[in-house]
């Protein structure tokens, strides 16, 4: 015999449902990809000064071509992981054998971050150079700004913003005016 339960009050109904967890405010924090990429680019530029001087610009085309296929969030994650490893190598040296595990990252990403520590210096420089090249390709104004010249690209033209926790990044671009849309149609 199956017994049907009748909820007498709203409180009984609420007790039967699992409580809702409030979302952390950081879940929807915005990441300014351009600002973060600029920090990474500058650090790679400083670290690779001698390497970039002797390295041919067209070297490692296969590796660099693969980086062009990364989405904005994937490129951000790779750049962040390589940057973190660079900072670890520069500051902590042998005190920390690899990057620490971060609970908010997927286990495979943590494993890849730890594997960066096993790269010999020459291979790590190659990886840094490839990421540096990709950041320069995605944000050409970085090269202009590094050389002290002003960028020919308006500052709004390469604004990348991602809302963490969303399925896809949103790419913010200046929207054309209604007059422009009308003339195009």
mmCIF file of C-alpha atoms in Angstrom:
data_model
loop_
_atom_site.group_PDB
_atom_site.id
_atom_site.type_symbol
_atom_site.label_atom_id
_atom_site.label_comp_id
_atom_site.label_asym_id
_atom_site.label_seq_id
_atom_site.Cartn_x
_atom_site.Cartn_y
_atom_site.Cartn_z
ATOM 1 C CA UNK A 1 0.000 0.000 0.000
ATOM 2 C CA UNK A 2 1.401 3.352 -1.070
ATOM 3 C CA UNK A 3 0.757 6.235 1.229
ATOM 4 C CA UNK A 4 0.415 9.713 -0.264
ATOM 5 C CA UNK A 5 1.869 12.461 1.841
ATOM 6 C CA UNK A 6 -0.062 15.705 1.997
ATOM 7 C CA UNK A 7 1.851 18.850 2.807
ATOM 8 C CA UNK A 8 -0.092 20.846 5.359
ATOM 9 C CA UNK A 9 1.970 24.025 5.324
ATOM 10 C CA UNK A 10 4.543 25.815 3.259
ATOM 11 C CA UNK A 11 7.069 24.907 5.935
ATOM 12 C CA UNK A 12 6.435 21.177 5.369
ATOM 13 C CA UNK A 13 6.931 21.731 1.633
ATOM 14 C CA UNK A 14 10.167 23.629 2.186
ATOM 15 C CA UNK A 15 11.500 20.926 4.495
ATOM 16 C CA UNK A 16 10.895 18.288 1.818
ATOM 17 C CA UNK A 17 13.040 20.169 -0.748
ATOM 18 C CA UNK A 18 16.781 20.524 -0.555
ATOM 19 C CA UNK A 19 17.810 24.025 0.452
ATOM 20 C CA UNK A 20 18.979 26.318 -2.329
ATOM 21 C CA UNK A 21 22.616 27.268 -2.113
ATOM 22 C CA UNK A 22 23.260 30.945 -2.682
ATOM 23 C CA UNK A 23 25.624 31.514 -5.593
ATOM 24 C CA UNK A 24 28.962 32.959 -4.678
ATOM 25 C CA UNK A 25 29.443 36.470 -5.978
ATOM 26 C CA UNK A 26 32.753 35.386 -7.511
ATOM 27 C CA UNK A 27 30.927 32.877 -9.700
ATOM 28 C CA UNK A 28 29.915 35.686 -12.014
ATOM 29 C CA UNK A 29 32.974 37.863 -11.667
ATOM 30 C CA UNK A 30 34.141 39.384 -14.908
ATOM 31 C CA UNK A 31 37.551 38.613 -16.272
ATOM 32 C CA UNK A 32 39.133 41.339 -18.371
ATOM 33 C CA UNK A 33 41.105 39.142 -20.765
ATOM 34 C CA UNK A 34 42.920 42.066 -22.351
ATOM 35 C CA UNK A 35 44.201 43.355 -19.016
ATOM 36 C CA UNK A 36 45.343 39.909 -17.878
ATOM 37 C CA UNK A 37 46.852 39.177 -21.297
ATOM 38 C CA UNK A 38 48.753 42.483 -21.109
ATOM 39 C CA UNK A 39 50.284 41.496 -17.763
ATOM 40 C CA UNK A 40 51.276 38.085 -19.139
ATOM 41 C CA UNK A 41 52.613 39.597 -22.377
ATOM 42 C CA UNK A 42 54.816 42.075 -20.498
ATOM 43 C CA UNK A 43 56.233 39.374 -18.214
ATOM 44 C CA UNK A 44 56.912 37.022 -21.146
ATOM 45 C CA UNK A 45 58.476 39.923 -23.070
ATOM 46 C CA UNK A 46 60.841 40.644 -20.176
ATOM 47 C CA UNK A 47 61.677 36.960 -19.576
ATOM 48 C CA UNK A 48 62.213 36.224 -23.277
ATOM 49 C CA UNK A 49 64.195 39.328 -24.260
ATOM 50 C CA UNK A 50 67.355 37.406 -25.236
ATOM 51 C CA UNK A 51 65.379 34.416 -26.556
ATOM 52 C CA UNK A 52 63.226 36.592 -28.840
ATOM 53 C CA UNK A 53 66.299 38.431 -30.133
ATOM 54 C CA UNK A 54 67.853 35.214 -31.465
ATOM 55 C CA UNK A 55 64.647 33.341 -32.361
ATOM 56 C CA UNK A 56 63.344 33.621 -35.922
ATOM 57 C CA UNK A 57 59.800 35.072 -36.022
ATOM 58 C CA UNK A 58 58.611 32.256 -38.274
ATOM 59 C CA UNK A 59 59.964 29.444 -36.109
ATOM 60 C CA UNK A 60 57.673 26.783 -34.672
ATOM 61 C CA UNK A 61 54.780 27.376 -37.108
ATOM 62 C CA UNK A 62 52.948 24.140 -36.245
ATOM 63 C CA UNK A 63 52.813 24.860 -32.518
ATOM 64 C CA UNK A 64 51.829 28.468 -33.109
ATOM 65 C CA UNK A 65 49.123 27.503 -35.577
ATOM 66 C CA UNK A 66 47.556 25.217 -32.951
ATOM 67 C CA UNK A 67 47.355 28.138 -30.522
ATOM 68 C CA UNK A 68 45.327 30.158 -33.025
ATOM 69 C CA UNK A 69 42.516 27.603 -32.702
ATOM 70 C CA UNK A 70 42.112 28.158 -28.957
ATOM 71 C CA UNK A 71 39.032 30.005 -27.764
ATOM 72 C CA UNK A 72 39.515 33.160 -25.703
ATOM 73 C CA UNK A 73 38.972 31.331 -22.372
ATOM 74 C CA UNK A 74 41.308 28.481 -23.422
ATOM 75 C CA UNK A 75 44.021 30.939 -24.427
ATOM 76 C CA UNK A 76 43.507 32.769 -21.135
ATOM 77 C CA UNK A 77 43.887 29.536 -19.154
ATOM 78 C CA UNK A 78 47.024 28.476 -21.033
ATOM 79 C CA UNK A 79 48.567 31.916 -20.706
ATOM 80 C CA UNK A 80 47.724 32.002 -16.997
ATOM 81 C CA UNK A 81 49.208 28.562 -16.361
ATOM 82 C CA UNK A 82 52.439 29.347 -18.236
ATOM 83 C CA UNK A 83 52.647 32.735 -16.506
ATOM 84 C CA UNK A 84 52.144 31.112 -13.085
ATOM 85 C CA UNK A 85 54.897 28.598 -13.847
ATOM 86 C CA UNK A 86 57.213 31.408 -14.960
ATOM 87 C CA UNK A 87 56.621 33.290 -11.707
ATOM 88 C CA UNK A 88 57.171 30.069 -9.724
ATOM 89 C CA UNK A 89 60.477 29.466 -11.506
ATOM 90 C CA UNK A 90 61.621 33.045 -10.985
ATOM 91 C CA UNK A 91 60.632 33.465 -7.342
ATOM 92 C CA UNK A 92 60.323 30.142 -5.569
ATOM 93 C CA UNK A 93 62.859 28.125 -7.472
ATOM 94 C CA UNK A 94 63.287 24.810 -5.732
ATOM 95 C CA UNK A 95 61.126 25.700 -2.716
ATOM 96 C CA UNK A 96 58.015 24.482 -4.569
ATOM 97 C CA UNK A 97 58.657 21.646 -7.019
ATOM 98 C CA UNK A 98 55.536 22.508 -9.062
ATOM 99 C CA UNK A 99 52.478 24.742 -9.076
ATOM 100 C CA UNK A 100 50.095 24.007 -6.205
ATOM 101 C CA UNK A 101 46.765 22.306 -6.857
ATOM 102 C CA UNK A 102 43.857 24.734 -7.066
ATOM 103 C CA UNK A 103 40.531 23.265 -6.040
ATOM 104 C CA UNK A 104 38.564 25.444 -8.475
ATOM 105 C CA UNK A 105 40.442 23.927 -11.448
ATOM 106 C CA UNK A 106 39.604 20.663 -13.179
ATOM 107 C CA UNK A 107 41.954 17.822 -12.134
ATOM 108 C CA UNK A 108 43.372 17.566 -15.673
ATOM 109 C CA UNK A 109 44.241 21.261 -15.650
ATOM 110 C CA UNK A 110 45.990 20.872 -12.293
ATOM 111 C CA UNK A 111 47.897 17.897 -13.694
ATOM 112 C CA UNK A 112 48.957 19.920 -16.749
ATOM 113 C CA UNK A 113 50.036 22.813 -14.514
ATOM 114 C CA UNK A 114 52.222 20.428 -12.503
ATOM 115 C CA UNK A 115 53.682 18.948 -15.684
ATOM 116 C CA UNK A 116 54.949 22.417 -16.691
ATOM 117 C CA UNK A 117 57.550 22.099 -13.927
ATOM 118 C CA UNK A 118 59.072 19.075 -15.683
ATOM 119 C CA UNK A 119 59.879 21.022 -18.859
ATOM 120 C CA UNK A 120 63.555 21.812 -19.325
ATOM 121 C CA UNK A 121 64.365 25.521 -19.599
ATOM 122 C CA UNK A 122 64.747 25.454 -23.395
ATOM 123 C CA UNK A 123 61.344 23.790 -23.903
ATOM 124 C CA UNK A 124 59.739 26.117 -21.386
ATOM 125 C CA UNK A 125 61.194 29.112 -23.261
ATOM 126 C CA UNK A 126 59.731 27.713 -26.489
ATOM 127 C CA UNK A 127 56.316 27.455 -24.839
ATOM 128 C CA UNK A 128 56.585 30.971 -23.392
ATOM 129 C CA UNK A 129 57.626 32.250 -26.825
ATOM 130 C CA UNK A 130 54.648 30.559 -28.476
ATOM 131 C CA UNK A 131 52.196 31.987 -25.933
ATOM 132 C CA UNK A 132 53.850 35.419 -26.246
ATOM 133 C CA UNK A 133 53.515 35.222 -30.033
ATOM 134 C CA UNK A 134 49.823 34.256 -29.736
ATOM 135 C CA UNK A 135 49.092 37.119 -27.341
ATOM 136 C CA UNK A 136 50.793 39.524 -29.769
ATOM 137 C CA UNK A 137 48.709 38.095 -32.615
ATOM 138 C CA UNK A 138 45.442 38.441 -30.679
ATOM 139 C CA UNK A 139 46.294 41.868 -29.286
ATOM 140 C CA UNK A 140 48.514 43.600 -31.882
ATOM 141 C CA UNK A 141 48.412 46.841 -29.915
ATOM 142 C CA UNK A 142 50.650 45.195 -27.271
ATOM 143 C CA UNK A 143 53.599 45.319 -29.699
ATOM 144 C CA UNK A 144 52.867 48.960 -30.450
ATOM 145 C CA UNK A 145 52.580 49.869 -26.778
ATOM 146 C CA UNK A 146 55.769 47.943 -25.896
ATOM 147 C CA UNK A 147 57.719 49.928 -28.465
ATOM 148 C CA UNK A 148 56.437 53.239 -27.079
ATOM 149 C CA UNK A 149 54.275 54.023 -30.115
ATOM 150 C CA UNK A 150 50.552 54.531 -29.950
ATOM 151 C CA UNK A 151 48.306 51.830 -31.273
ATOM 152 C CA UNK A 152 46.530 52.371 -34.583
ATOM 153 C CA UNK A 153 43.698 50.204 -33.220
ATOM 154 C CA UNK A 154 41.039 51.910 -31.107
ATOM 155 C CA UNK A 155 41.055 50.671 -27.513
ATOM 156 C CA UNK A 156 37.530 49.263 -27.777
ATOM 157 C CA UNK A 157 38.347 47.113 -30.815
ATOM 158 C CA UNK A 158 39.856 44.237 -28.861
ATOM 159 C CA UNK A 159 37.941 44.218 -25.595
ATOM 160 C CA UNK A 160 37.446 40.644 -24.453
ATOM 161 C CA UNK A 161 35.326 40.052 -21.407
ATOM 162 C CA UNK A 162 34.184 36.757 -20.026
ATOM 163 C CA UNK A 163 31.686 36.205 -17.270
ATOM 164 C CA UNK A 164 32.968 33.279 -15.254
ATOM 165 C CA UNK A 165 30.409 30.548 -14.819
ATOM 166 C CA UNK A 166 28.745 31.127 -18.178
ATOM 167 C CA UNK A 167 28.927 28.483 -20.870
ATOM 168 C CA UNK A 168 30.441 30.747 -23.519
ATOM 169 C CA UNK A 169 32.456 33.946 -23.414
ATOM 170 C CA UNK A 170 30.823 37.139 -24.473
ATOM 171 C CA UNK A 171 32.815 39.244 -26.833
ATOM 172 C CA UNK A 172 31.977 42.887 -26.355
ATOM 173 C CA UNK A 173 32.194 45.044 -29.429
ATOM 174 C CA UNK A 174 30.907 48.513 -30.071
ATOM 175 C CA UNK A 175 27.527 48.069 -31.709
ATOM 176 C CA UNK A 176 26.847 49.877 -34.988
ATOM 177 C CA UNK A 177 24.288 52.652 -34.861
ATOM 178 C CA UNK A 178 20.812 52.178 -36.328
ATOM 179 C CA UNK A 179 21.765 54.504 -39.233
ATOM 180 C CA UNK A 180 24.717 52.250 -40.105
ATOM 181 C CA UNK A 181 22.509 49.170 -40.051
ATOM 182 C CA UNK A 182 19.941 50.863 -42.286
ATOM 183 C CA UNK A 183 22.580 51.860 -44.862
ATOM 184 C CA UNK A 184 23.991 48.333 -44.945
ATOM 185 C CA UNK A 185 20.610 46.767 -45.697
#
